[in-house]
PDB file of C-alpha atoms in Angstrom:
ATOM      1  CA  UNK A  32     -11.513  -0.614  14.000  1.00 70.00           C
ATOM      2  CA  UNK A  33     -14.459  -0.010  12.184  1.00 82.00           C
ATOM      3  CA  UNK A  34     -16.059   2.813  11.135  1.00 83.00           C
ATOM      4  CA  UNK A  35     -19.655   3.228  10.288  1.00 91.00           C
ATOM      5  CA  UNK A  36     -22.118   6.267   9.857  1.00 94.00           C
ATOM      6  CA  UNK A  37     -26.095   5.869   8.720  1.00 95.00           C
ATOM      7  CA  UNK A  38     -24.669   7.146   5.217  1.00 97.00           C
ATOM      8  CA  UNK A  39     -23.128   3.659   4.704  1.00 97.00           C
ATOM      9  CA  UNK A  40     -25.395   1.862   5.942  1.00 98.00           C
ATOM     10  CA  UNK A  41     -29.118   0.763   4.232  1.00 97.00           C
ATOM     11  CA  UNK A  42     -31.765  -1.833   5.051  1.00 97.00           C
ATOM     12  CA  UNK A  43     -34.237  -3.714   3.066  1.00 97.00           C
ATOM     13  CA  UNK A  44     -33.758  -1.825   0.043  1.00 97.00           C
ATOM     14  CA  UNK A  45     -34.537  -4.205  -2.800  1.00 98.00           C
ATOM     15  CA  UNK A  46     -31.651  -5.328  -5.831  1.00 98.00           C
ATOM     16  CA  UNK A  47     -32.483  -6.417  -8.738  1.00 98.00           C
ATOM     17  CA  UNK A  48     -29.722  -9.141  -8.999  1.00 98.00           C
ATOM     18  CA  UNK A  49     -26.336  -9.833  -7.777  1.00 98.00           C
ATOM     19  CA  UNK A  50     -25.093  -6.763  -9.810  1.00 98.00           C
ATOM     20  CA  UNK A  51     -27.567  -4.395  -8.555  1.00 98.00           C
ATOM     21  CA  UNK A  52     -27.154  -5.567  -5.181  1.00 98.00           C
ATOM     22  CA  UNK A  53     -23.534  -4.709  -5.861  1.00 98.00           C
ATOM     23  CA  UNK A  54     -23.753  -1.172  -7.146  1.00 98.00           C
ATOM     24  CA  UNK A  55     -26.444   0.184  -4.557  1.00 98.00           C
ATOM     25  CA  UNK A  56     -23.524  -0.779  -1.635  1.00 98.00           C
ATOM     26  CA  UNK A  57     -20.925   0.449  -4.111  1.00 98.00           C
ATOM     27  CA  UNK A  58     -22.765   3.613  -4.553  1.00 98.00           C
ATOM     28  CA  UNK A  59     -23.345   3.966  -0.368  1.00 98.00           C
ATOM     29  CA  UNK A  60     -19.029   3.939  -0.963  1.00 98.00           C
ATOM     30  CA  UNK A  61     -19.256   6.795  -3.464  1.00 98.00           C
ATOM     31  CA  UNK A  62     -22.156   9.006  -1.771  1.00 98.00           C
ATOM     32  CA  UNK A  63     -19.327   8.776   1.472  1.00 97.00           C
ATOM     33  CA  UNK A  64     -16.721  10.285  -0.864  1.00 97.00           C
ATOM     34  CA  UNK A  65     -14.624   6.698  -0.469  1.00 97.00           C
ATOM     35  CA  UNK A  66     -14.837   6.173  -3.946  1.00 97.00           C
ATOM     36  CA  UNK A  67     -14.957   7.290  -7.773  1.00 98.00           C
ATOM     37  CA  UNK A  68     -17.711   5.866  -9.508  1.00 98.00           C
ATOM     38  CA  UNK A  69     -15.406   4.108 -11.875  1.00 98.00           C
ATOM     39  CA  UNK A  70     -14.818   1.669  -8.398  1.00 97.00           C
ATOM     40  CA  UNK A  71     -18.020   0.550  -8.650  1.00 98.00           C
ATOM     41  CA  UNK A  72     -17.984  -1.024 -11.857  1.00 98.00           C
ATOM     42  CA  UNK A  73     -14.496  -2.528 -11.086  1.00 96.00           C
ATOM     43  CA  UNK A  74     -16.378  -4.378  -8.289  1.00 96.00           C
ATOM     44  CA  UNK A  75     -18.692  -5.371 -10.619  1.00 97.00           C
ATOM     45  CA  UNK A  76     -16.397  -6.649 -13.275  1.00 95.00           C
ATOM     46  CA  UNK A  77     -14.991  -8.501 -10.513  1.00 91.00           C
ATOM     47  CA  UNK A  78     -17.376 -10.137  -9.661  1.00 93.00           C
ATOM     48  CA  UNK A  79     -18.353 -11.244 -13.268  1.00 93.00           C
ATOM     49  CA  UNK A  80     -14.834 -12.024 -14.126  1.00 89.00           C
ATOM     50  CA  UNK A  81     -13.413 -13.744 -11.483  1.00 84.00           C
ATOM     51  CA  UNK A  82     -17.202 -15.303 -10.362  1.00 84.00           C
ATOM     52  CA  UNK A  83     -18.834 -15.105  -7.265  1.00 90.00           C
ATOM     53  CA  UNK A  84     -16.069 -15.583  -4.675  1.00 87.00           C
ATOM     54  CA  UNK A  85     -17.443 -12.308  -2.843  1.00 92.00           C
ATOM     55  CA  UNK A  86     -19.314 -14.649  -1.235  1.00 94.00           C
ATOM     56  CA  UNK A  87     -17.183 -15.176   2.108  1.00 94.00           C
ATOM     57  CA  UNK A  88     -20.193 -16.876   4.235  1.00 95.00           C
ATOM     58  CA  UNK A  89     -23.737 -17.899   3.750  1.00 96.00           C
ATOM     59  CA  UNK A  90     -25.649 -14.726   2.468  1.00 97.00           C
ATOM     60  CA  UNK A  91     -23.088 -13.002   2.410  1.00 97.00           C
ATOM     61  CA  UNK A  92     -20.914 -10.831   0.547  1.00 96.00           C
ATOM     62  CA  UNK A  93     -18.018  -8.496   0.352  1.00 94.00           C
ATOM     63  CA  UNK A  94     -17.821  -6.964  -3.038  1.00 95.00           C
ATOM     64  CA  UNK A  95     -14.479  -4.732  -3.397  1.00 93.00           C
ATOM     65  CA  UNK A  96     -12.024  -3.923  -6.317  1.00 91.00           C
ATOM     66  CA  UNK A  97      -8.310  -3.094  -5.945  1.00 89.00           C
ATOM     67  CA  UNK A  98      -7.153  -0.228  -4.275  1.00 91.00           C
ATOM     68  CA  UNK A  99      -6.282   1.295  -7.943  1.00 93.00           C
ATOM     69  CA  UNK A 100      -9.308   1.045  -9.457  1.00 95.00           C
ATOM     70  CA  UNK A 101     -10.648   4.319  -7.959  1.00 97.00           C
ATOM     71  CA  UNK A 102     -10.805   3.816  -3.949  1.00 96.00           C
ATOM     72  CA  UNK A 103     -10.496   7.379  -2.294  1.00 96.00           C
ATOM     73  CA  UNK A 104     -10.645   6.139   1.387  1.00 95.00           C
ATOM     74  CA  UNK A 105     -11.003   3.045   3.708  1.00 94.00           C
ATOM     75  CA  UNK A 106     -14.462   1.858   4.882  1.00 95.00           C
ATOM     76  CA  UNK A 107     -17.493  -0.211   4.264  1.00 96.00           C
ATOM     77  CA  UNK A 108     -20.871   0.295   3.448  1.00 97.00           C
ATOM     78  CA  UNK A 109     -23.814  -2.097   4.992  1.00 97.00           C
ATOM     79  CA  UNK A 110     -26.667  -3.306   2.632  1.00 98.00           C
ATOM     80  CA  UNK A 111     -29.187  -5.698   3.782  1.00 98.00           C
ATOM     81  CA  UNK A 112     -31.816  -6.760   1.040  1.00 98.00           C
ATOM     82  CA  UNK A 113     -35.113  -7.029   1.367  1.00 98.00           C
ATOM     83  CA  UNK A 114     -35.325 -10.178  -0.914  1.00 98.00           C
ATOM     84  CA  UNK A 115     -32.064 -12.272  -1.187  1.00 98.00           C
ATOM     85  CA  UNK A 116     -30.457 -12.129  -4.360  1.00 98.00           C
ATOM     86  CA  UNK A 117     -28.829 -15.204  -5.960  1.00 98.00           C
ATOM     87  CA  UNK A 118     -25.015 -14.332  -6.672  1.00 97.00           C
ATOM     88  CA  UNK A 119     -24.504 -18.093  -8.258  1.00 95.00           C
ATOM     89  CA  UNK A 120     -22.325 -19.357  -5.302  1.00 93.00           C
ATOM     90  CA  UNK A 121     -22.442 -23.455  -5.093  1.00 88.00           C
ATOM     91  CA  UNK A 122     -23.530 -23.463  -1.236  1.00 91.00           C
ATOM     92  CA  UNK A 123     -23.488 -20.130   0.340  1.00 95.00           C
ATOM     93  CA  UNK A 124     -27.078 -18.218  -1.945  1.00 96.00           C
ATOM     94  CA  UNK A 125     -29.117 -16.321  -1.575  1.00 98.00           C
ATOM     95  CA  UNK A 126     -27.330 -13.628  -0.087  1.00 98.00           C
ATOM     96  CA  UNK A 127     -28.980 -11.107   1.984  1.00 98.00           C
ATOM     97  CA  UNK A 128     -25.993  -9.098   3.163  1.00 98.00           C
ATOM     98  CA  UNK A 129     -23.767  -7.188   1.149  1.00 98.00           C
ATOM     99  CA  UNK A 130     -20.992  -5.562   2.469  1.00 96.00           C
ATOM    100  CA  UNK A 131     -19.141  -3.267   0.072  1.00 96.00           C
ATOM    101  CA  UNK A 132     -15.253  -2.977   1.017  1.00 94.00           C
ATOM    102  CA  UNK A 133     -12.769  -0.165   0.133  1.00 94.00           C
ATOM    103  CA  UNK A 134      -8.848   0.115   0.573  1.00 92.00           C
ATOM    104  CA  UNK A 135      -6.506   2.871  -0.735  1.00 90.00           C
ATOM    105  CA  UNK A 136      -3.456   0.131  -0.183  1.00 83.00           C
ATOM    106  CA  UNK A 137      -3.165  -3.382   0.209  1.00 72.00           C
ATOM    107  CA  UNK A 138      -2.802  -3.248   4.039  1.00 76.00           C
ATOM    108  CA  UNK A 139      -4.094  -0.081   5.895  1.00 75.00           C
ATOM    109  CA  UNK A 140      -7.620  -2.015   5.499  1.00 83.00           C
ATOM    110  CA  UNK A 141      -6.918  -5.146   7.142  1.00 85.00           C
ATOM    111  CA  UNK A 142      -7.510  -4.395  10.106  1.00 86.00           C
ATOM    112  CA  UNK A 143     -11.382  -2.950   9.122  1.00 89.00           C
ATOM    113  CA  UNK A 144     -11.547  -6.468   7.402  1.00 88.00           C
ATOM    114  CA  UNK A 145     -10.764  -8.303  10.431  1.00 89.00           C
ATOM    115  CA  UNK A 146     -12.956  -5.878  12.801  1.00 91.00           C
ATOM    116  CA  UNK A 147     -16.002  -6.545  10.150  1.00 93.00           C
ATOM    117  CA  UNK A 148     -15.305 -10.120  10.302  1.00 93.00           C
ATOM    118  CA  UNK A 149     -15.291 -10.735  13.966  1.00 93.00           C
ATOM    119  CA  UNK A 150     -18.444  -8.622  14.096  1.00 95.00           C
ATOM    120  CA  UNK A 151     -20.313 -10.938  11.444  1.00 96.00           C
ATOM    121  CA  UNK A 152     -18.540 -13.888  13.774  1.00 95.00           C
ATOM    122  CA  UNK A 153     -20.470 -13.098  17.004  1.00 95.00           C
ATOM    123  CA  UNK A 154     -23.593 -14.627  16.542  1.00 94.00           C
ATOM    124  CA  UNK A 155     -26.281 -12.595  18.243  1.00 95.00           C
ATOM    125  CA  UNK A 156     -25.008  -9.792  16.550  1.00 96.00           C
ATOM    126  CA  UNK A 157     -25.162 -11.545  13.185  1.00 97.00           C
ATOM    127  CA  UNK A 158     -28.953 -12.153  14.042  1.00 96.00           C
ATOM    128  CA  UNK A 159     -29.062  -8.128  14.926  1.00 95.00           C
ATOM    129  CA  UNK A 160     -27.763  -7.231  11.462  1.00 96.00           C
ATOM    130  CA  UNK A 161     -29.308 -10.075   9.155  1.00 96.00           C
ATOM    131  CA  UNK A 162     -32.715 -10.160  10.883  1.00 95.00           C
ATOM    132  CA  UNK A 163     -33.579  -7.762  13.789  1.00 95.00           C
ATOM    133  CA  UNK A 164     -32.287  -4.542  13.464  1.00 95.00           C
ATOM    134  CA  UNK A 165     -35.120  -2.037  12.423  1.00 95.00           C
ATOM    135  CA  UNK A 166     -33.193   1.261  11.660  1.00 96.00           C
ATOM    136  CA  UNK A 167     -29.901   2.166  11.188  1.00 96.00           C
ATOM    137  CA  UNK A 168     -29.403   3.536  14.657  1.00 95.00           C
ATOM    138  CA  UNK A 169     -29.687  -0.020  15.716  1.00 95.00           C
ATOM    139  CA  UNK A 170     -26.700  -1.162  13.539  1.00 95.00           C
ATOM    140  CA  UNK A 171     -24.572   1.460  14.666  1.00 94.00           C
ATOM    141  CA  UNK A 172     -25.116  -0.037  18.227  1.00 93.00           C
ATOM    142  CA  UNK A 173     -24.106  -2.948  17.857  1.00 90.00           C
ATOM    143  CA  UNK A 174     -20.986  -1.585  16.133  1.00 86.00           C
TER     144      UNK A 174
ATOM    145  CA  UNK B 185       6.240 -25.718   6.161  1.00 92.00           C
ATOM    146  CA  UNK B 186       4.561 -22.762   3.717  1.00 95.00           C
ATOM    147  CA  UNK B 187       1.194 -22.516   2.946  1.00 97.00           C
ATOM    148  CA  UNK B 188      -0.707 -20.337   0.050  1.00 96.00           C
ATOM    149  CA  UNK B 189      -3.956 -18.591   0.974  1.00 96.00           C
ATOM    150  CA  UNK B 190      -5.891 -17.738  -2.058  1.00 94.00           C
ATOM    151  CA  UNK B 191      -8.662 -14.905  -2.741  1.00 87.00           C
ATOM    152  CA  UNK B 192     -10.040 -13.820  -6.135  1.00 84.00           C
ATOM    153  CA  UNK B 193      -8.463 -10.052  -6.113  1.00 77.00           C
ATOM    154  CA  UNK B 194      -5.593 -10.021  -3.225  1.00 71.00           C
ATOM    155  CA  UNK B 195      -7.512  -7.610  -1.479  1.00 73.00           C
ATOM    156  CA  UNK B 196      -7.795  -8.768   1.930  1.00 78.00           C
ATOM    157  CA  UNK B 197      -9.772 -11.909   2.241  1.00 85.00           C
ATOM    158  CA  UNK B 198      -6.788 -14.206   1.904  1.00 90.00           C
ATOM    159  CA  UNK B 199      -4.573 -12.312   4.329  1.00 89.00           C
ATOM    160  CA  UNK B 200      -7.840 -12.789   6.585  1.00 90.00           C
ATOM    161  CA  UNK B 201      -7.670 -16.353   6.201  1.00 94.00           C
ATOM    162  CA  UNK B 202      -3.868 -16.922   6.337  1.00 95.00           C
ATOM    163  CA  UNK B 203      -3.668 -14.593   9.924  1.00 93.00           C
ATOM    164  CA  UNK B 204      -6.777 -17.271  10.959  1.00 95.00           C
ATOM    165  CA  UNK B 205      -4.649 -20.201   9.861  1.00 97.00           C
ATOM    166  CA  UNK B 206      -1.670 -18.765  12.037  1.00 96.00           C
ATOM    167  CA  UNK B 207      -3.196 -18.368  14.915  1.00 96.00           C
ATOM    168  CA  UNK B 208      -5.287 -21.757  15.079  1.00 97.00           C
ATOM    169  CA  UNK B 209      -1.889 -23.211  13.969  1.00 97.00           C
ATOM    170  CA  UNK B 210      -0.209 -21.696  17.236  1.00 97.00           C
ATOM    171  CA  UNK B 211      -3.126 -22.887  19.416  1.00 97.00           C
ATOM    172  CA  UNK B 212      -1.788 -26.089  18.589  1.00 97.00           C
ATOM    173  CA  UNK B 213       1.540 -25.377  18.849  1.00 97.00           C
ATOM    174  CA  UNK B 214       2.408 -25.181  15.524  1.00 96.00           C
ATOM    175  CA  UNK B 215       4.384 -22.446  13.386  1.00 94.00           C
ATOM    176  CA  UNK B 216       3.539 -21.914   9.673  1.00 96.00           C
ATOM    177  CA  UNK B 217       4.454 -19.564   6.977  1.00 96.00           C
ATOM    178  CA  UNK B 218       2.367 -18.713   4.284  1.00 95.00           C
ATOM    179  CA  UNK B 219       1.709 -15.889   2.035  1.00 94.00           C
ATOM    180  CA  UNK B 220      -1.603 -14.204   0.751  1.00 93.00           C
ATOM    181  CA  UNK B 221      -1.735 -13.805  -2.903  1.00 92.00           C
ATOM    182  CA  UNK B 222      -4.598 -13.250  -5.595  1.00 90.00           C
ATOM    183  CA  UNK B 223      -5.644 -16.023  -7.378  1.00 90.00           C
ATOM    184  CA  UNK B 224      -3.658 -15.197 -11.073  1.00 90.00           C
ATOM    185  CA  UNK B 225      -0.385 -14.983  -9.158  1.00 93.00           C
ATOM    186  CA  UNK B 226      -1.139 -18.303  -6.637  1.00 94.00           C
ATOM    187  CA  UNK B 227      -0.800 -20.353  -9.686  1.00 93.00           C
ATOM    188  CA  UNK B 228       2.972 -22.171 -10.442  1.00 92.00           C
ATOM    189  CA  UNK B 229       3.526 -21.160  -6.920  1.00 95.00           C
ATOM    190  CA  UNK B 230       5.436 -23.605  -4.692  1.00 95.00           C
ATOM    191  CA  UNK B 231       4.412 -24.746  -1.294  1.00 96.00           C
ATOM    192  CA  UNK B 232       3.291 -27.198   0.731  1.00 96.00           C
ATOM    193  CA  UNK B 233      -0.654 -26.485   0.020  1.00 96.00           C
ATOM    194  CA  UNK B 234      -3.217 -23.857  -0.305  1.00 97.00           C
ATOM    195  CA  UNK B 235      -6.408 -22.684   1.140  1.00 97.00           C
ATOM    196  CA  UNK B 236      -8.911 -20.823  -0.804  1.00 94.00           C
ATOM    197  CA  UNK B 237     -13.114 -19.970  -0.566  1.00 90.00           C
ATOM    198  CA  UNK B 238     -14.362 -22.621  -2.599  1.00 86.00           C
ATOM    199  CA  UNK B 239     -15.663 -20.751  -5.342  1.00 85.00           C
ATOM    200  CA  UNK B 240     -11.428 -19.851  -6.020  1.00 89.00           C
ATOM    201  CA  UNK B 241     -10.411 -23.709  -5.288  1.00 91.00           C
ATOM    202  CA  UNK B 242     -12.036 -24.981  -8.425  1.00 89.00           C
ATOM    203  CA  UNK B 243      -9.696 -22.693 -10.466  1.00 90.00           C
ATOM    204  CA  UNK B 244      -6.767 -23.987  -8.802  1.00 94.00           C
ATOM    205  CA  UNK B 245      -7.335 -27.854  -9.345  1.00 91.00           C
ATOM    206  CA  UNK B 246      -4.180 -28.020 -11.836  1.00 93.00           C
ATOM    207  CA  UNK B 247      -1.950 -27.085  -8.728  1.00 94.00           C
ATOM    208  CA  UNK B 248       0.310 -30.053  -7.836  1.00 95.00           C
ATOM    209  CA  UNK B 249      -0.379 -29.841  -4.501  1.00 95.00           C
ATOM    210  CA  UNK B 250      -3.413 -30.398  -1.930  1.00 95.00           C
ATOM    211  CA  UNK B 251      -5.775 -27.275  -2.199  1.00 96.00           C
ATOM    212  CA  UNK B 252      -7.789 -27.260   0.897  1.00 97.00           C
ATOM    213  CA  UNK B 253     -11.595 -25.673   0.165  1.00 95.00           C
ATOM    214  CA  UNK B 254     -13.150 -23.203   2.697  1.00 95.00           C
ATOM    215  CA  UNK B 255     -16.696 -23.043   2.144  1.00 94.00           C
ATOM    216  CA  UNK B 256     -17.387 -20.343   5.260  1.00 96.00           C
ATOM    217  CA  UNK B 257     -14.875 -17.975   6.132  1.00 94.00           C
ATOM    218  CA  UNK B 258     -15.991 -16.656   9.103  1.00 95.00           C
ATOM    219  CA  UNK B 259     -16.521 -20.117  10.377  1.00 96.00           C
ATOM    220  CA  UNK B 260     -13.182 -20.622  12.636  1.00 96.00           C
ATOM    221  CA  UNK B 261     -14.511 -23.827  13.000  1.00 97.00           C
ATOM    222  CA  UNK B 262     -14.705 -25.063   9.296  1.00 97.00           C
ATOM    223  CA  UNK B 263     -11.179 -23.354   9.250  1.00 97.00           C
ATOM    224  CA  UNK B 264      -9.612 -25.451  12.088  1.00 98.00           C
ATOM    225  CA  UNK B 265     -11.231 -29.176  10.938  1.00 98.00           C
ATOM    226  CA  UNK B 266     -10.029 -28.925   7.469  1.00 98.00           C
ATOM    227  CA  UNK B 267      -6.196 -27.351   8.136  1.00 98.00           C
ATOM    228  CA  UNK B 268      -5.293 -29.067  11.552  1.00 98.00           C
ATOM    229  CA  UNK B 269      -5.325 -32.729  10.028  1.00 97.00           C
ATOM    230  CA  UNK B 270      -3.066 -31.672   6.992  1.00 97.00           C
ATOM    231  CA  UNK B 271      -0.799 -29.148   9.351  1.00 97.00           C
ATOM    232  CA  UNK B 272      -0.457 -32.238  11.631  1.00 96.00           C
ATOM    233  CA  UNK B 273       0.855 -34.566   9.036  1.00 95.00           C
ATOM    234  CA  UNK B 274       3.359 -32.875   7.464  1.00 94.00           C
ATOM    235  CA  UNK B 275       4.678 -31.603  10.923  1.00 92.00           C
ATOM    236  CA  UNK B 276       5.198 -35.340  11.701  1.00 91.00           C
ATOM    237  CA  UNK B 277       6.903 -35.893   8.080  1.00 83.00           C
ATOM    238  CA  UNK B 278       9.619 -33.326   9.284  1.00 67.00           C
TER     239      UNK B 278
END
């Protein structure tokens, strides 16, 4: 099951860098009231610690901290750049899609993993998201 | 058999991959256990081999045993042709 409104979801905004691309889908997460701030710079130390595993597919990523680290709710935000950003993985740059992930407990999300991955999975609506889609409406079709 | 799915935080993407393992295991008729663990605790664990992204596989080249290296994991595909072949031969090992 996975829930989406247009609050969580923005198109061809333009990041900076991995890190900025990052903390604009973080902040979507925060804006939604499904997390504290201090999340969004746990996904980013994540990401700097540990590397760019985020990366789960070509262009793109799932940024996410642990449940601890300030998630108030379950749900992801939707952030396709304008320009893809390089997040240093060996085979799977430059990432256009970032998909921002939050979980209060190690399980109760699983499910919105798995319903995001089958989603990303179909291939014409992979094209929707990554390439198509115009507005937001049009994502929340396809949802 | 137990296998070790690896992600960088525990959050969710190795639990993903093990449940994807499972069931392509089962299409072939074959039952396997595994567990879904970040990648500090996956290391000293025992087990018959692990699966990770490949950005988390390099970090787990001291493991003793065969870590398998998903590059897309979404692809079911890239899933199935890299874990069937091991699967397979330790099934026939017993």
């Amino acid at each position: 099951m996975l829930v989406l409104t247009e609050e969580l979801i923005e198109l061809d905004i333009k990041a900076e860098n991995a890190e900025d691309a990052i903390r604009k889908a973080g902040q979507l997460l925060v804006n939604a009231g499904l997390a504290e701030d201090r999340y969004v710079d746990a996904m980013v130390k994540g990401f700097q610690d540990v590397g760019p595993y985020i990366v789960i597919a070509p262009h793109i990523a799932f940024p996410h901290a642990r449940p601890e680290s300030g998630a108030l709710g379950k749900g992801v935000s939707i952030v396709r750049l304008s320009e893809p950003v390089v997040f240093g993985h060996p085979s799977n740059d430059p990432i256009t899609l970032v998909c921002a992930l939050c979980g209060t407990d190690s399980t109760s999300h699983i499910e919105m993993l798995q319903a995001l991955a089958n989603l990303l999975r179909d291939e014409e609506k992979l094209n929707m998201i990554m390439n198509t889609a115009t507005t937001k409406e049009d994502i929340l079709s396809i949802i | 058999m137990k296998i070790v799915t690896v992600c960088g935080m525990g959050f969710g993407t190795s639990l993903m991959l093990l449940m994807d393992i499972q069931s392509i295991a089962k299409g072939h008729g074959y039952e396997v256990n595994g567990e879904a663990v970040d990648l500090g605790s996956a290391k000293g664990m025992s087990c018959d081999f692990m699966v990770a992204s490949s950005e988390i596989s390099t970090e787990l080249q001291d493991e003793p045993m065969e870590v398998i290296s998903i590059n897309n994991l979404l692809d079911k595909d890239e899933i199935e042709s890299k874990v069937m072949p091991i699967i397979k031969r330790l099934a026939e090992k017993g």
